mmCIF file of C-alpha atoms in Angstrom:
data_model
loop_
_atom_site.group_PDB
_atom_site.id
_atom_site.type_symbol
_atom_site.label_atom_id
_atom_site.label_comp_id
_atom_site.label_asym_id
_atom_site.label_seq_id
_atom_site.Cartn_x
_atom_site.Cartn_y
_atom_site.Cartn_z
ATOM 1 C CA UNK I 523 7.736 15.682 -31.139
ATOM 2 C CA UNK I 524 8.630 11.971 -30.923
ATOM 3 C CA UNK I 525 9.555 11.707 -27.229
ATOM 4 C CA UNK I 526 6.523 10.847 -25.070
ATOM 5 C CA UNK I 527 8.191 12.466 -22.041
ATOM 6 C CA UNK I 528 8.607 15.727 -23.972
ATOM 7 C CA UNK I 529 4.988 15.537 -25.181
ATOM 8 C CA UNK I 530 3.815 14.970 -21.601
ATOM 9 C CA UNK I 531 5.832 17.915 -20.319
ATOM 10 C CA UNK I 532 4.486 20.072 -23.130
ATOM 11 C CA UNK I 533 0.916 19.310 -21.997
ATOM 12 C CA UNK I 534 1.601 19.853 -18.298
ATOM 13 C CA UNK I 535 3.364 23.151 -18.956
ATOM 14 C CA UNK I 536 5.177 24.116 -15.794
ATOM 15 C CA UNK I 537 5.228 23.686 -12.030
ATOM 16 C CA UNK I 538 2.006 25.581 -11.285
ATOM 17 C CA UNK I 539 0.133 23.036 -13.385
ATOM 18 C CA UNK I 540 1.685 20.139 -11.480
ATOM 19 C CA UNK I 541 0.645 21.755 -8.173
ATOM 20 C CA UNK I 542 -2.904 22.248 -9.490
ATOM 21 C CA UNK I 543 -3.012 18.561 -10.449
ATOM 22 C CA UNK I 544 -1.619 17.687 -6.995
ATOM 23 C CA UNK I 545 -4.441 19.610 -5.350
ATOM 24 C CA UNK I 546 -7.007 17.998 -7.672
ATOM 25 C CA UNK I 547 -5.620 14.592 -6.671
ATOM 26 C CA UNK I 548 -6.217 15.695 -3.067
ATOM 27 C CA UNK I 549 -9.857 16.444 -3.891
ATOM 28 C CA UNK I 550 -9.861 20.196 -4.511
ATOM 29 C CA UNK I 551 -12.245 21.219 -7.289
ATOM 30 C CA UNK I 552 -13.156 24.877 -7.100
ATOM 31 C CA UNK I 553 -11.258 27.960 -8.198
ATOM 32 C CA UNK I 554 -11.231 29.483 -4.701
ATOM 33 C CA UNK I 555 -9.955 26.204 -3.198
ATOM 34 C CA UNK I 556 -7.032 26.089 -5.651
ATOM 35 C CA UNK I 557 -6.288 29.776 -5.085
ATOM 36 C CA UNK I 558 -6.304 29.438 -1.304
ATOM 37 C CA UNK I 559 -4.142 26.298 -1.375
ATOM 38 C CA UNK I 560 -1.581 27.631 -3.836
ATOM 39 C CA UNK I 561 -1.517 31.366 -3.099
ATOM 40 C CA UNK I 562 -1.516 31.888 -6.870
ATOM 41 C CA UNK I 563 -2.649 35.063 -8.648
ATOM 42 C CA UNK I 564 -6.200 34.679 -10.066
ATOM 43 C CA UNK I 565 -5.145 35.442 -13.648
ATOM 44 C CA UNK I 566 -2.327 32.862 -13.511
ATOM 45 C CA UNK I 567 -4.652 30.249 -11.986
ATOM 46 C CA UNK I 568 -7.267 30.969 -14.657
ATOM 47 C CA UNK I 569 -4.740 30.473 -17.461
ATOM 48 C CA UNK I 570 -3.395 27.261 -15.942
ATOM 49 C CA UNK I 571 -6.877 25.787 -15.360
ATOM 50 C CA UNK I 572 -7.866 26.678 -18.949
ATOM 51 C CA UNK I 573 -4.695 24.995 -20.282
ATOM 52 C CA UNK I 574 -5.333 21.845 -18.208
ATOM 53 C CA UNK I 575 -8.922 21.733 -19.506
ATOM 54 C CA UNK I 576 -7.714 22.266 -23.111
ATOM 55 C CA UNK I 577 -5.276 19.326 -22.800
ATOM 56 C CA UNK I 578 -7.922 17.040 -21.339
ATOM 57 C CA UNK I 579 -6.376 16.731 -17.881
ATOM 58 C CA UNK I 580 -9.238 18.529 -16.131
ATOM 59 C CA UNK I 581 -12.912 18.824 -17.020
ATOM 60 C CA UNK I 582 -14.769 22.071 -16.284
ATOM 61 C CA UNK I 583 -18.247 21.492 -14.789
ATOM 62 C CA UNK I 584 -20.812 24.128 -13.910
ATOM 63 C CA UNK I 585 -22.066 24.070 -10.334
ATOM 64 C CA UNK I 586 -23.832 27.461 -10.297
ATOM 65 C CA UNK I 587 -25.601 29.426 -13.016
ATOM 66 C CA UNK I 588 -26.140 32.693 -11.079
ATOM 67 C CA UNK I 589 -23.376 33.691 -10.768
ATOM 68 C CA UNK I 590 -21.681 31.285 -13.193
ATOM 69 C CA UNK I 591 -19.269 29.083 -11.242
ATOM 70 C CA UNK I 592 -17.296 26.011 -12.259
ATOM 71 C CA UNK I 593 -15.462 23.172 -10.623
ATOM 72 C CA UNK I 594 -12.527 21.367 -12.152
ATOM 73 C CA UNK I 595 -12.483 17.581 -12.036
ATOM 74 C CA UNK I 596 -9.691 15.267 -13.082
ATOM 75 C CA UNK I 597 -10.375 13.290 -16.237
ATOM 76 C CA UNK I 598 -9.024 9.797 -16.785
ATOM 77 C CA UNK I 599 -5.946 11.433 -18.329
ATOM 78 C CA UNK I 600 -5.555 13.576 -15.216
ATOM 79 C CA UNK I 601 -5.986 10.622 -12.848
ATOM 80 C CA UNK I 602 -3.352 8.771 -14.864
ATOM 81 C CA UNK I 603 -0.880 11.454 -13.708
ATOM 82 C CA UNK I 604 -1.061 10.074 -10.123
ATOM 83 C CA UNK I 605 1.873 7.633 -10.463
ATOM 84 C CA UNK I 606 3.959 10.382 -12.073
ATOM 85 C CA UNK I 607 3.162 12.667 -9.139
ATOM 86 C CA UNK I 608 3.955 9.920 -6.605
ATOM 87 C CA UNK I 609 7.311 9.292 -8.312
ATOM 88 C CA UNK I 610 8.067 13.041 -8.258
ATOM 89 C CA UNK I 611 7.127 13.217 -4.569
ATOM 90 C CA UNK I 612 9.365 10.235 -3.704
ATOM 91 C CA UNK I 613 12.248 11.719 -5.717
ATOM 92 C CA UNK I 614 11.831 15.088 -4.013
ATOM 93 C CA UNK I 615 11.740 13.432 -0.570
ATOM 94 C CA UNK I 616 14.872 11.470 -1.345
ATOM 95 C CA UNK I 617 16.966 14.318 -2.711
ATOM 96 C CA UNK I 618 15.571 17.698 -1.644
ATOM 97 C CA UNK I 619 14.476 17.542 2.009
ATOM 98 C CA UNK I 620 17.190 19.134 4.134
ATOM 99 C CA UNK I 621 14.703 19.624 6.996
ATOM 100 C CA UNK I 622 13.044 16.213 6.611
ATOM 101 C CA UNK I 623 10.040 14.984 4.664
ATOM 102 C CA UNK I 624 6.974 17.235 4.839
ATOM 103 C CA UNK I 625 4.675 14.826 2.956
ATOM 104 C CA UNK I 626 4.746 11.038 2.873
ATOM 105 C CA UNK I 627 2.652 8.405 1.134
ATOM 106 C CA UNK I 628 0.889 6.027 3.518
ATOM 107 C CA UNK I 629 -1.459 3.059 3.332
ATOM 108 C CA UNK I 630 -4.985 4.412 4.054
ATOM 109 C CA UNK I 631 -5.957 1.315 6.056
ATOM 110 C CA UNK I 632 -2.829 0.730 8.153
ATOM 111 C CA UNK I 633 -1.161 4.137 8.155
ATOM 112 C CA UNK I 634 2.136 2.465 7.205
ATOM 113 C CA UNK I 635 4.408 4.797 5.249
ATOM 114 C CA UNK I 636 5.266 3.387 1.825
ATOM 115 C CA UNK I 637 8.087 4.045 -0.637
ATOM 116 C CA UNK I 638 6.619 4.366 -4.145
ATOM 117 C CA UNK I 639 8.496 2.537 -6.903
ATOM 118 C CA UNK I 640 7.717 1.849 -10.528
ATOM 119 C CA UNK I 641 6.840 -1.769 -11.322
ATOM 120 C CA UNK I 642 5.826 -3.727 -14.389
ATOM 121 C CA UNK I 643 2.071 -4.306 -14.297
ATOM 122 C CA UNK I 644 2.397 -7.856 -15.670
ATOM 123 C CA UNK I 645 5.253 -9.253 -13.596
ATOM 124 C CA UNK I 646 5.188 -6.962 -10.570
ATOM 125 C CA UNK I 647 8.980 -6.533 -10.891
ATOM 126 C CA UNK I 648 10.600 -3.200 -10.146
ATOM 127 C CA UNK I 649 11.691 -1.429 -13.334
ATOM 128 C CA UNK I 650 15.386 -1.239 -12.464
ATOM 129 C CA UNK I 651 17.865 0.351 -14.818
ATOM 130 C CA UNK I 652 19.945 -2.810 -15.000
ATOM 131 C CA UNK I 653 17.007 -5.030 -16.035
ATOM 132 C CA UNK I 654 14.968 -2.745 -18.306
ATOM 133 C CA UNK I 655 15.767 -0.370 -21.140
ATOM 134 C CA UNK I 656 14.098 1.728 -23.809
ATOM 135 C CA UNK I 657 13.172 0.308 -27.225
ATOM 136 C CA UNK I 658 11.488 1.987 -30.179
ATOM 137 C CA UNK I 659 7.735 1.727 -30.460
ATOM 138 C CA UNK I 660 5.820 1.160 -33.691
ATOM 139 C CA UNK I 661 5.511 4.934 -34.330
ATOM 140 C CA UNK I 662 9.211 5.696 -33.741
ATOM 141 C CA UNK I 663 10.887 7.665 -36.501
ATOM 142 C CA UNK I 664 14.423 6.990 -37.719
ATOM 143 C CA UNK I 665 15.988 9.602 -35.415
ATOM 144 C CA UNK I 666 14.338 8.019 -32.362
ATOM 145 C CA UNK I 667 15.430 4.543 -33.495
ATOM 146 C CA UNK I 668 19.062 5.719 -33.877
ATOM 147 C CA UNK I 669 19.036 7.445 -30.481
ATOM 148 C CA UNK I 670 17.655 4.360 -28.736
ATOM 149 C CA UNK I 671 20.066 2.045 -30.578
ATOM 150 C CA UNK I 672 22.980 4.213 -29.414
ATOM 151 C CA UNK I 673 21.655 4.271 -25.835
ATOM 152 C CA UNK I 674 21.243 0.475 -25.800
ATOM 153 C CA UNK I 675 25.001 0.096 -26.433
ATOM 154 C CA UNK I 676 25.896 2.215 -23.388
ATOM 155 C CA UNK I 677 26.476 0.541 -20.013
ATOM 156 C CA UNK I 678 23.882 1.358 -17.346
ATOM 157 C CA UNK I 679 24.887 4.273 -15.132
ATOM 158 C CA UNK I 680 26.030 3.370 -11.648
ATOM 159 C CA UNK I 681 26.488 5.175 -8.373
ATOM 160 C CA UNK I 682 30.167 5.370 -9.335
ATOM 161 C CA UNK I 683 29.203 7.411 -12.428
ATOM 162 C CA UNK I 684 27.073 9.771 -10.335
ATOM 163 C CA UNK I 685 29.734 10.665 -7.764
ATOM 164 C CA UNK I 686 31.147 14.146 -8.236
ATOM 165 C CA UNK I 687 34.831 14.459 -8.957
ATOM 166 C CA UNK I 688 36.924 15.171 -5.864
ATOM 167 C CA UNK I 689 37.518 18.865 -5.249
ATOM 168 C CA UNK I 690 41.049 20.126 -5.583
ATOM 169 C CA UNK I 691 42.378 23.007 -3.655
ATOM 170 C CA UNK I 692 44.760 25.497 -5.102
ATOM 171 C CA UNK I 693 45.847 25.611 -8.723
ATOM 172 C CA UNK I 694 43.519 24.304 -11.421
ATOM 173 C CA UNK I 695 44.936 21.610 -13.649
ATOM 174 C CA UNK I 696 43.773 20.957 -17.199
ATOM 175 C CA UNK I 697 44.286 17.506 -18.669
ATOM 176 C CA UNK I 698 43.752 16.544 -22.261
ATOM 177 C CA UNK I 699 42.562 12.999 -22.759
#
């Protein structure tokens, strides 16, 4: 699979895995802590933890031999998921909080609530759609190069593009353009 986003999603799996990573980012390490936090069935949690260990996102460490018990610690790869999680949290707060935000990101020292954005590490500039685009990397195959070349010719989407069409009442009209 050429797309790094698709490869990342393939490794994460599904939403339970993201919630396990969330809890690990919050400092949870043990099976019973994850189970209590998530309310997840033990067999499902076991499978998800095993998958996250197999993909190198978590590391399993023994903390008791009798009975055998393990804790699950984020690896560097797992810690690198933090900005992805923060972006997902900000997106969810912006678009899916009819009752208001239940979780915010705040500066640990000042308590000031922050709005996570994605910035370029070198320049510190926000990665806006109008200023940045996608280009093929050295390992891109021909299909990826064609897709990105096509995308580069398209104008950036705008809020105008995102607005739903006005609703019509009554008879439906079909237009051929």
